Short mmCIF file of C-alpha atoms in Angstrom, two decimals:
data_model
loop_
_atom_site.label_atom_id
_atom_site.label_comp_id
_atom_site.label_asym_id
_atom_site.label_seq_id
_atom_site.Cartn_x
_atom_site.Cartn_y
_atom_site.Cartn_z
CA MET X 1 -273.01 -76.47 -18.68
CA PRO X 2 -271.71 -74.88 -21.93
CA ARG X 3 -271.30 -77.39 -24.71
CA HIS X 4 -267.65 -76.46 -25.26
CA ALA X 5 -266.59 -77.41 -21.74
CA PRO X 6 -265.45 -80.98 -20.99
CA CYS X 7 -267.75 -82.78 -18.61
CA PRO X 8 -266.32 -82.79 -15.05
CA ARG X 9 -267.43 -86.33 -14.30
CA ARG X 10 -265.06 -87.60 -16.99
CA LEU X 11 -261.92 -86.60 -15.16
CA ALA X 12 -259.60 -89.59 -15.58
CA VAL X 13 -258.66 -90.61 -12.05
CA PRO X 14 -262.09 -90.39 -10.35
CA ARG X 15 -263.74 -92.33 -13.17
CA ARG X 16 -261.28 -95.19 -13.06
CA ALA X 17 -261.36 -95.28 -9.30
CA LEU X 18 -265.13 -95.50 -9.46
CA LEU X 19 -264.95 -98.30 -11.97
CA GLU X 20 -262.54 -100.27 -9.82
CA ALA X 21 -264.69 -99.73 -6.76
CA ALA X 22 -267.72 -100.98 -8.68
CA ALA X 23 -265.97 -104.12 -9.87
CA GLY X 24 -267.95 -106.31 -7.53
CA ALA X 25 -271.00 -108.48 -7.67
CA ALA X 26 -273.45 -105.75 -8.73
CA LEU X 27 -271.60 -104.65 -11.87
CA ALA X 28 -270.54 -108.20 -12.61
CA GLY X 29 -274.19 -109.19 -12.59
CA VAL X 30 -275.11 -106.46 -15.07
CA LEU X 31 -272.43 -107.55 -17.53
CA GLY X 32 -272.74 -111.26 -16.83
CA LEU X 33 -269.07 -111.53 -15.85
CA PRO X 34 -267.13 -112.90 -12.88
CA ALA X 35 -266.27 -110.13 -10.42
CA ARG X 36 -262.57 -111.08 -10.49
CA VAL X 37 -262.45 -110.45 -14.25
CA LEU X 38 -264.02 -107.03 -13.86
CA ALA X 39 -261.57 -106.10 -11.11
CA ALA X 40 -258.57 -107.15 -13.17
CA GLN X 41 -259.69 -105.36 -16.34
CA GLY X 42 -260.63 -102.21 -14.47
CA LYS X 43 -257.07 -101.32 -13.51
CA ALA X 44 -255.61 -98.02 -14.67
CA ALA X 45 -254.51 -97.92 -18.31
CA GLU X 46 -252.82 -94.53 -18.69
CA ASP X 47 -249.70 -96.06 -20.26
CA GLU X 48 -251.48 -98.09 -22.92
CA PHE X 49 -251.31 -97.23 -26.64
CA PHE X 50 -253.87 -98.08 -29.31
CA LEU X 51 -253.81 -98.75 -33.03
CA PHE X 52 -257.02 -98.98 -35.03
CA ILE X 53 -256.71 -100.19 -38.62
CA HIS X 54 -259.56 -100.29 -41.13
CA ALA X 55 -259.37 -102.38 -44.31
CA SER X 56 -261.37 -100.00 -46.43
CA GLY X 57 -263.79 -101.51 -48.93
CA GLY X 58 -264.70 -104.87 -47.44
CA TRP X 59 -262.38 -107.86 -47.50
CA ASP X 60 -262.86 -111.47 -48.57
CA VAL X 61 -262.73 -113.37 -45.29
CA THR X 62 -262.47 -116.72 -47.11
CA LEU X 63 -258.92 -115.73 -48.06
CA TRP X 64 -257.68 -115.18 -44.52
CA ALA X 65 -259.79 -115.61 -41.34
CA ASP X 66 -262.56 -117.97 -42.48
CA PRO X 67 -260.97 -119.97 -45.32
CA ARG X 68 -263.12 -121.82 -47.88
CA ASN X 69 -261.42 -123.81 -50.62
CA GLU X 70 -264.28 -126.09 -51.70
CA ALA X 71 -267.34 -125.33 -53.82
CA ARG X 72 -270.30 -125.88 -51.52
CA GLY X 73 -273.70 -124.20 -51.59
CA LEU X 74 -273.06 -120.57 -52.58
CA VAL X 75 -269.33 -120.83 -52.02
CA SER X 76 -267.15 -120.40 -55.10
CA PRO X 77 -263.61 -120.53 -53.69
CA ALA X 78 -260.60 -118.64 -54.87
CA THR X 79 -258.81 -120.62 -57.57
CA THR X 80 -256.05 -120.18 -60.11
CA ASP X 81 -258.80 -119.18 -62.58
CA ASN X 82 -259.81 -116.06 -60.62
CA THR X 83 -256.79 -115.23 -58.44
CA ASP X 84 -253.23 -114.24 -59.30
CA THR X 85 -251.21 -116.57 -57.12
CA ALA X 86 -247.65 -115.82 -58.24
CA GLY X 87 -246.90 -113.41 -55.38
CA LEU X 88 -248.75 -115.32 -52.68
CA ARG X 89 -246.13 -116.95 -50.48
CA LEU X 90 -248.60 -119.18 -48.64
CA TRP X 91 -250.62 -120.38 -51.62
CA VAL X 92 -250.25 -124.15 -51.98
CA ASP X 93 -252.31 -125.73 -54.74
CA ALA X 94 -255.23 -127.94 -53.80
CA PRO X 95 -257.74 -129.63 -56.13
CA ALA X 96 -260.66 -127.60 -57.48
CA ALA X 97 -263.38 -128.15 -60.06
CA GLY X 98 -262.76 -127.73 -63.78
CA GLY X 99 -259.02 -128.33 -63.71
CA ALA X 100 -258.21 -125.20 -61.71
CA LYS X 101 -256.42 -125.28 -58.39
CA SER X 102 -257.65 -123.85 -55.10
CA PHE X 103 -255.48 -123.37 -52.00
CA ALA X 104 -254.61 -125.59 -49.08
CA PRO X 105 -255.73 -124.05 -45.76
CA ILE X 106 -252.90 -123.03 -43.45
CA THR X 107 -252.73 -124.35 -39.91
CA PRO X 108 -249.69 -122.90 -38.11
CA LYS X 109 -247.71 -125.35 -36.03
CA GLY X 110 -248.92 -125.41 -32.45
CA SER X 111 -252.20 -123.66 -33.24
CA SER X 112 -255.79 -124.62 -33.93
CA LEU X 113 -256.30 -121.54 -36.12
CA VAL X 114 -256.89 -122.08 -39.83
CA PHE X 115 -256.09 -119.35 -42.37
CA GLY X 116 -256.28 -118.67 -46.06
CA PRO X 117 -253.21 -117.53 -48.05
CA GLY X 118 -253.98 -113.82 -47.62
CA ILE X 119 -252.79 -113.93 -43.98
CA GLY X 120 -249.18 -113.53 -45.08
CA ALA X 121 -246.50 -113.08 -42.42
CA LEU X 122 -249.07 -112.90 -39.61
CA ALA X 123 -249.41 -116.69 -39.80
CA ASP X 124 -246.08 -116.89 -37.99
CA MET X 125 -247.49 -114.70 -35.18
CA HIS X 126 -250.63 -116.78 -34.63
CA ASP X 127 -250.00 -116.89 -30.89
CA ARG X 128 -250.80 -113.15 -30.72
CA LEU X 129 -253.96 -113.16 -32.83
CA CYS X 130 -257.51 -113.13 -31.51
CA ILE X 131 -259.76 -113.76 -34.53
CA LEU X 132 -263.47 -112.93 -34.70
CA ASN X 133 -265.54 -114.70 -37.37
CA GLY X 134 -269.21 -114.54 -38.18
CA LEU X 135 -269.66 -110.89 -37.17
CA ALA X 136 -273.28 -110.05 -38.02
CA MET X 137 -273.15 -106.80 -40.01
CA ASN X 138 -276.80 -106.49 -41.10
CA THR X 139 -275.77 -104.14 -43.89
CA VAL X 140 -274.10 -104.11 -47.31
CA SER X 141 -273.57 -100.34 -47.46
CA HIS X 142 -269.99 -99.08 -47.25
CA PRO X 143 -270.76 -96.04 -45.04
CA ASP X 144 -273.11 -98.03 -42.82
CA GLY X 145 -270.80 -101.02 -42.45
CA THR X 146 -267.86 -98.75 -41.70
CA ALA X 147 -269.80 -96.87 -39.03
CA PHE X 148 -271.15 -100.11 -37.53
CA SER X 149 -267.65 -101.61 -37.32
CA THR X 150 -266.12 -98.61 -35.55
CA THR X 151 -269.02 -97.16 -33.49
CA GLY X 152 -271.33 -100.12 -32.89
CA ARG X 153 -274.27 -98.19 -34.35
CA HIS X 154 -275.81 -98.10 -37.80
CA LEU X 155 -276.18 -94.76 -39.55
CA SER X 156 -279.37 -92.80 -38.99
CA GLY X 157 -280.45 -90.67 -41.91
CA GLY X 158 -277.02 -91.18 -43.39
CA ARG X 159 -275.35 -89.66 -40.31
CA THR X 160 -273.06 -91.19 -37.68
CA VAL X 161 -274.87 -91.25 -34.35
CA ALA X 162 -272.14 -92.47 -31.97
CA SER X 163 -268.46 -91.86 -31.33
CA SER X 164 -265.90 -94.23 -32.78
CA VAL X 165 -263.76 -96.52 -30.64
CA ASP X 166 -260.59 -94.47 -31.18
CA ALA X 167 -262.26 -91.27 -29.96
CA ILE X 168 -263.62 -93.08 -26.90
CA CYS X 169 -260.21 -94.50 -25.96
CA GLY X 170 -258.58 -91.12 -26.56
CA SER X 171 -261.10 -89.38 -24.31
CA GLU X 172 -260.95 -91.93 -21.51
CA LEU X 173 -257.22 -92.62 -21.47
CA GLY X 174 -255.37 -89.92 -23.39
CA ALA X 175 -257.05 -86.51 -23.11
CA SER X 176 -253.93 -84.98 -21.58
CA GLN X 177 -251.67 -86.24 -24.39
CA THR X 178 -250.33 -83.75 -26.90
CA PHE X 179 -252.31 -85.65 -29.53
CA PRO X 180 -254.93 -87.98 -27.99
CA VAL X 181 -256.05 -89.33 -31.39
CA VAL X 182 -254.41 -88.96 -34.80
CA SER X 183 -256.67 -90.33 -37.53
CA VAL X 184 -255.43 -90.81 -41.11
CA GLN X 185 -258.32 -91.51 -43.49
CA PHE X 186 -259.93 -93.56 -40.74
CA PRO X 187 -263.71 -93.32 -40.14
CA SER X 188 -263.32 -91.51 -36.82
CA ALA X 189 -266.40 -89.90 -35.26
CA PHE X 190 -266.79 -87.62 -32.24
CA VAL X 191 -270.51 -87.33 -31.51
CA GLY X 192 -272.43 -85.69 -28.68
CA ASP X 193 -271.14 -84.21 -25.44
CA ARG X 194 -270.12 -87.35 -23.54
CA LEU X 195 -266.42 -87.17 -24.46
CA ASP X 196 -263.64 -84.77 -23.49
CA ARG X 197 -263.28 -82.15 -26.23
CA ARG X 198 -259.50 -82.39 -26.02
CA ALA X 199 -259.80 -85.87 -27.54
CA VAL X 200 -261.46 -84.80 -30.79
CA PRO X 201 -259.52 -86.85 -33.39
CA LEU X 202 -256.98 -84.94 -35.43
CA MET X 203 -258.16 -86.14 -38.85
CA VAL X 204 -255.85 -85.77 -41.84
CA GLY X 205 -255.51 -87.16 -45.33
CA GLU X 206 -251.84 -87.96 -44.89
CA ILE X 207 -249.22 -87.62 -42.18
CA GLY X 208 -247.11 -85.19 -44.21
CA THR X 209 -249.89 -82.63 -44.00
CA LEU X 210 -249.21 -82.21 -40.29
CA SER X 211 -245.50 -81.64 -40.79
CA ARG X 212 -246.26 -78.70 -43.07
CA SER X 213 -248.90 -77.36 -40.68
CA LEU X 214 -246.50 -77.40 -37.72
CA PHE X 215 -243.96 -75.22 -39.53
CA ARG X 216 -243.80 -71.67 -38.21
CA ALA X 217 -242.26 -68.71 -40.03
CA ARG X 218 -239.45 -67.02 -38.06
CA HIS X 219 -239.82 -63.45 -39.32
CA TYR X 220 -241.52 -62.06 -36.23
CA ASP X 221 -240.64 -64.28 -33.27
CA THR X 222 -238.17 -66.84 -32.02
CA ASP X 223 -238.42 -70.19 -30.27
CA GLU X 224 -237.79 -68.38 -26.98
CA ASP X 225 -240.60 -65.92 -27.68
CA ARG X 226 -243.06 -68.69 -28.42
CA ALA X 227 -242.01 -70.63 -25.33
CA ALA X 228 -242.56 -67.55 -23.18
CA VAL X 229 -246.03 -66.93 -24.62
CA THR X 230 -247.20 -70.52 -24.15
CA ALA X 231 -245.81 -70.58 -20.59
CA LEU X 232 -247.71 -67.40 -19.83
CA LEU X 233 -250.94 -68.83 -21.26
CA SER X 234 -250.57 -72.00 -19.20
CA GLU X 235 -249.79 -70.07 -16.02
CA GLU X 236 -252.77 -67.75 -16.55
CA ALA X 237 -255.14 -70.67 -17.15
CA SER X 238 -253.92 -72.43 -14.00
CA SER X 239 -254.32 -69.23 -12.00
CA LEU X 240 -257.88 -68.74 -13.23
CA ALA X 241 -258.69 -72.38 -12.47
CA ALA X 242 -257.57 -71.91 -8.87
CA ARG X 243 -260.16 -69.14 -8.45
CA SER X 244 -262.95 -70.76 -10.45
CA SER X 245 -265.89 -72.84 -9.28
CA HIS X 246 -265.70 -74.93 -12.47
CA THR X 247 -262.02 -75.73 -13.02
CA ASP X 248 -262.08 -78.48 -15.62
CA ALA X 249 -262.10 -76.36 -18.79
CA LEU X 250 -259.39 -74.03 -17.47
CA HIS X 251 -257.17 -76.93 -16.47
CA SER X 252 -257.69 -78.24 -20.01
CA PHE X 253 -256.50 -74.92 -21.44
CA ALA X 254 -253.41 -75.07 -19.24
CA ILE X 255 -252.54 -78.59 -20.40
CA GLN X 256 -253.03 -77.71 -24.05
CA ALA X 257 -250.93 -74.56 -23.72
CA GLU X 258 -248.13 -76.62 -22.20
CA GLY X 259 -248.41 -79.01 -25.14
CA LEU X 260 -248.10 -76.23 -27.70
CA GLY X 261 -244.35 -76.03 -27.24
CA LYS X 262 -244.03 -79.74 -27.96
CA MET X 263 -246.22 -79.43 -31.04
CA LEU X 264 -243.95 -76.77 -32.54
CA SER X 265 -240.66 -78.40 -31.68
CA ALA X 266 -238.37 -79.45 -34.51
CA GLY X 267 -238.20 -83.00 -33.21
CA LEU X 268 -241.96 -83.42 -33.34
CA GLN X 269 -242.11 -82.00 -36.84
CA GLU X 270 -239.89 -84.87 -37.93
CA VAL X 271 -242.38 -87.35 -36.48
CA PHE X 272 -244.92 -86.06 -38.98
CA SER X 273 -242.53 -85.94 -41.95
CA ARG X 274 -243.25 -88.61 -44.55
CA GLY X 275 -239.67 -88.64 -45.78
CA LYS X 276 -238.17 -88.89 -42.29
CA LEU X 277 -240.56 -91.70 -41.36
CA ILE X 278 -239.66 -93.74 -44.44
CA GLN X 279 -235.97 -93.34 -43.64
CA ALA X 280 -236.46 -94.28 -40.00
CA HIS X 281 -238.47 -97.43 -40.72
CA PRO X 282 -237.24 -99.31 -43.79
CA GLU X 283 -238.72 -102.51 -42.32
CA PHE X 284 -242.11 -101.44 -43.72
CA ASN X 285 -242.87 -101.97 -47.41
CA HIS X 286 -243.04 -98.34 -48.57
CA ALA X 287 -243.30 -99.51 -52.19
CA ALA X 288 -246.45 -101.55 -51.57
CA ARG X 289 -249.18 -101.19 -54.18
CA PHE X 290 -252.12 -100.62 -51.82
CA ALA X 291 -250.54 -100.43 -48.36
CA ARG X 292 -247.95 -97.76 -49.22
CA GLN X 293 -249.66 -95.01 -47.26
CA ALA X 294 -250.46 -97.44 -44.46
CA ALA X 295 -246.72 -98.18 -44.15
CA VAL X 296 -246.04 -94.48 -43.47
CA ASN X 297 -248.85 -94.43 -40.93
CA ALA X 298 -247.39 -97.45 -39.16
CA ALA X 299 -243.99 -95.74 -39.01
CA PHE X 300 -245.66 -92.64 -37.59
CA ALA X 301 -247.38 -94.72 -34.91
CA ILE X 302 -244.06 -96.15 -33.75
CA GLU X 303 -242.34 -92.77 -33.59
CA ALA X 304 -245.24 -90.92 -31.95
CA MET X 305 -245.78 -93.59 -29.31
CA ARG X 306 -242.04 -93.86 -28.64
CA ARG X 307 -242.05 -90.14 -27.83
CA ASN X 308 -245.29 -90.47 -25.83
CA VAL X 309 -247.08 -87.68 -27.71
CA VAL X 310 -250.06 -89.71 -28.94
CA ARG X 311 -252.46 -92.17 -27.32
CA CYS X 312 -254.33 -93.58 -30.34
CA VAL X 313 -253.39 -93.83 -34.01
CA SER X 314 -256.08 -94.89 -36.45
CA PHE X 315 -255.65 -95.35 -40.18
CA SER X 316 -257.14 -97.09 -43.21
CA SER X 317 -255.63 -99.34 -45.83
CA SER X 318 -257.31 -99.34 -49.24
CA GLY X 319 -257.80 -101.67 -52.20
CA PHE X 320 -260.37 -104.16 -50.88
CA ASP X 321 -263.48 -103.14 -52.85
CA THR X 322 -263.06 -105.61 -55.72
CA HIS X 323 -266.29 -106.14 -57.68
CA THR X 324 -264.68 -107.03 -61.00
CA SER X 325 -261.64 -108.85 -62.33
CA THR X 326 -259.55 -106.70 -59.98
CA TYR X 327 -260.47 -109.44 -57.53
CA ARG X 328 -257.45 -111.26 -58.95
CA GLN X 329 -255.31 -109.01 -56.71
CA HIS X 330 -257.46 -109.25 -53.59
CA ALA X 331 -255.36 -111.90 -51.83
CA ALA X 332 -252.19 -109.93 -52.61
CA THR X 333 -253.79 -106.80 -51.13
CA GLN X 334 -254.54 -108.73 -47.95
CA GLN X 335 -251.00 -110.08 -47.85
CA GLU X 336 -249.64 -106.50 -48.04
CA LEU X 337 -251.75 -105.38 -45.09
CA PHE X 338 -251.03 -108.40 -42.90
CA ASP X 339 -247.33 -108.31 -43.76
CA LEU X 340 -247.37 -104.68 -42.63
CA ILE X 341 -249.04 -105.57 -39.33
CA ALA X 342 -246.47 -108.33 -38.78
CA ALA X 343 -243.63 -105.85 -39.40
CA LEU X 344 -245.36 -103.40 -37.07
CA LEU X 345 -245.43 -105.99 -34.30
CA GLY X 346 -241.75 -106.66 -34.87
CA SER X 347 -240.97 -102.95 -34.50
CA LEU X 348 -243.08 -102.68 -31.36
CA ASP X 349 -241.12 -105.61 -29.91
CA LYS X 350 -237.86 -103.71 -30.44
CA THR X 351 -239.01 -100.32 -29.15
CA PRO X 352 -238.78 -99.48 -25.42
CA HIS X 353 -241.90 -98.16 -23.72
CA PRO X 354 -241.49 -94.42 -23.03
CA THR X 355 -242.63 -94.51 -19.39
CA ARG X 356 -242.35 -98.12 -18.21
CA ALA X 357 -238.75 -99.10 -17.61
CA GLY X 358 -237.84 -102.52 -18.95
CA LYS X 359 -241.04 -102.81 -20.97
CA LYS X 360 -241.47 -102.90 -24.74
CA LEU X 361 -244.10 -100.94 -26.63
CA SER X 362 -245.66 -104.25 -27.65
CA ASP X 363 -246.34 -105.01 -23.98
CA HIS X 364 -248.76 -102.08 -23.83
CA THR X 365 -249.97 -101.56 -27.41
CA HIS X 366 -253.34 -102.87 -28.54
CA ILE X 367 -254.43 -103.29 -32.16
CA LEU X 368 -257.95 -103.67 -33.55
CA VAL X 369 -258.33 -104.46 -37.26
CA THR X 370 -261.76 -104.19 -38.92
CA SER X 371 -263.41 -103.74 -42.32
CA ASP X 372 -266.76 -102.59 -43.73
CA PHE X 373 -268.10 -106.16 -44.15
CA CYS X 374 -267.00 -109.16 -46.19
CA ARG X 375 -267.51 -110.15 -49.82
CA THR X 376 -269.97 -112.61 -51.31
CA PRO X 377 -269.01 -116.30 -51.26
CA GLN X 378 -270.03 -116.59 -54.90
CA LEU X 379 -268.29 -114.89 -57.82
CA ASN X 380 -270.30 -112.49 -59.96
CA THR X 381 -270.32 -112.42 -63.78
CA ALA X 382 -267.40 -109.97 -63.77
CA MET X 383 -265.19 -112.43 -61.87
CA GLY X 384 -265.36 -110.40 -58.70
CA ARG X 385 -267.27 -110.46 -55.42
CA ASP X 386 -269.86 -108.07 -54.06
CA HIS X 387 -270.93 -106.85 -50.59
CA TYR X 388 -272.06 -109.39 -48.00
CA PRO X 389 -273.52 -108.91 -44.46
CA ASN X 390 -270.88 -110.97 -42.65
CA ASN X 391 -267.45 -110.00 -41.39
CA SER X 392 -264.30 -110.98 -39.55
CA ALA X 393 -262.03 -108.88 -37.34
CA MET X 394 -258.81 -109.24 -35.42
CA VAL X 395 -257.46 -108.05 -32.06
CA ILE X 396 -253.77 -108.16 -31.21
CA SER X 397 -253.39 -107.25 -27.56
CA PRO X 398 -251.73 -108.63 -24.42
CA ARG X 399 -255.18 -108.43 -22.80
CA PHE X 400 -256.86 -110.66 -25.41
CA ARG X 401 -256.36 -114.36 -25.94
CA GLY X 402 -253.83 -115.36 -28.57
CA SER X 403 -254.09 -118.12 -31.16
CA PHE X 404 -257.82 -118.02 -30.57
CA ALA X 405 -260.86 -117.82 -32.87
CA PHE X 406 -264.40 -116.99 -31.78
CA GLY X 407 -267.62 -116.98 -33.79
CA LYS X 408 -268.50 -118.97 -36.87
CA THR X 409 -270.42 -119.07 -40.14
CA ASP X 410 -272.44 -121.77 -41.86
CA PRO X 411 -270.58 -123.90 -44.44
CA GLU X 412 -272.82 -123.24 -47.45
CA GLN X 413 -273.75 -119.54 -47.30
CA LEU X 414 -270.99 -117.95 -45.20
CA LEU X 415 -273.60 -116.28 -43.00
CA PRO X 416 -273.13 -115.73 -39.24
CA VAL X 417 -274.55 -118.39 -36.92
CA PRO X 418 -275.01 -118.17 -33.14
CA ALA X 419 -271.66 -117.94 -31.38
CA LYS X 420 -272.91 -118.26 -27.78
CA THR X 421 -275.89 -117.60 -25.58
CA PHE X 422 -276.00 -113.89 -24.87
CA GLN X 423 -278.36 -112.28 -22.36
CA GLY X 424 -281.12 -112.23 -24.96
CA GLY X 425 -280.49 -115.79 -26.10
CA PRO X 426 -278.31 -117.52 -28.72
CA ARG X 427 -277.13 -115.24 -31.54
CA PRO X 428 -274.02 -114.41 -33.58
CA ILE X 429 -271.48 -111.99 -32.25
CA ALA X 430 -271.84 -108.47 -33.66
CA PRO X 431 -269.59 -105.36 -33.82
CA PRO X 432 -271.10 -103.79 -30.65
CA ASP X 433 -270.07 -106.91 -28.70
CA LEU X 434 -266.50 -106.66 -29.97
CA LEU X 435 -266.31 -102.94 -29.18
CA ALA X 436 -267.82 -103.43 -25.73
CA THR X 437 -265.24 -106.11 -24.97
CA PHE X 438 -262.40 -103.96 -26.27
CA LEU X 439 -263.38 -100.97 -24.11
CA PHE X 440 -263.96 -103.15 -21.07
CA ALA X 441 -260.48 -104.66 -21.38
CA PHE X 442 -259.05 -101.26 -20.44
CA GLY X 443 -261.38 -100.37 -17.62
CA ILE X 444 -263.71 -98.27 -19.78
CA SER X 445 -267.38 -98.86 -19.01
CA PRO X 446 -269.11 -99.92 -22.25
CA ARG X 447 -272.46 -98.73 -20.88
CA GLU X 448 -271.22 -95.13 -20.86
CA HIS X 449 -270.50 -95.13 -24.59
CA LEU X 450 -272.36 -97.92 -26.38
CA ARG X 451 -276.09 -98.40 -26.70
CA ASP X 452 -275.74 -102.06 -27.67
CA GLY X 453 -273.32 -104.91 -27.16
CA GLU X 454 -272.30 -107.33 -24.43
CA VAL X 455 -268.83 -107.99 -23.12
CA VAL X 456 -267.56 -111.39 -24.33
CA PRO X 457 -265.25 -112.66 -21.57
CA GLU X 458 -264.20 -115.63 -23.70
CA LEU X 459 -262.02 -113.23 -25.74
CA LEU X 460 -260.03 -111.96 -22.77
CA ARG X 461 -256.98 -113.43 -21.14
CA SER X 462 -257.44 -114.68 -17.61
CA PRO X 463 -256.29 -112.10 -15.04
#
């Protein structure tokens, strides 16, 4: 089959039907899961939306998901000597060595979760957070850690060797969308011929770039002319498909031609306009120091999902690579990002779902937040922290358990320790396990897309 043609066996309905039919004892045995869980998670997910957020640079997990406020072993905690605390709303002084003050860990009322002060407004939404600690990264390289977090594979020869989670979800659940995946400075990857070519991520440096690209000069044609041309292209593709032995690619052309009119509509151009997005969503902090661009991306996600023209939005938030005295702002950078996610959840709660009457976007939107790795537990001579082969992550999804933490690290070195007994024996959880579980939660077979990783049913809500 030509490489440019989507693979017929990845047509959406037959694949999901096959997965549901296979949700019995045989497949359950392969994944080590109860058959009833597989059956429940294998249901159709065409109306789900996805947000993938990457904290670019590697964050200090001791300031949010895996708090450490005591000097122990290699751990040198954040204190008033190395951290600017004035803007940290949740920083409460606690004793530390040498006269400085560390922070008191935060335990939200009604929860067993414990956070550091960087968690910001998300502390009040603890019931929606599924926290992963002690993720074994096995790398301290930015490109490698980024690829491992989003694809489940390390780089080979400096190259990405697997598709990223946003591309997989776009291919499996959103190939017929106008924009299956919009990626803004996110480490998206589309590798090999396993995915539908329509789901290649639309990768841009900023949302405003797309608004300018969608503008069409009106010297030579009108909206009616363009509509007639795209209708003709779609009709011709459908006609050819009806006479073809291999119809998949031609049906794809027809769908994309139908979407062209939407792409060039004035209303859609506004969705990609930075200025319009800022006006439409003042609830996001568009003056943030590091999360300013991320605020625009969050506003875009709301508007694009509300109009049902995108399946997945993935974007990065910067400012976390703090090797020197810039570490003083690291907790504030975390607070900006987590405040943004909290505001995003609030907006999703207020926005109706475009196709499910009576449902909110938050009922069918799923968020995965990752980073390259974490930072060393000890401070370096420049009063900063370096790269460390441990990590934390977060899932916010109606299909994942809320107010729940999984995985752990040792108290003296902040290194991952075994989280459970996997098929190969006790070991820490790793990014491929998280990605496998995320895909599985939406009826996507991890074995089709990931070389490594086991589904972790403990993370999922009971059906």
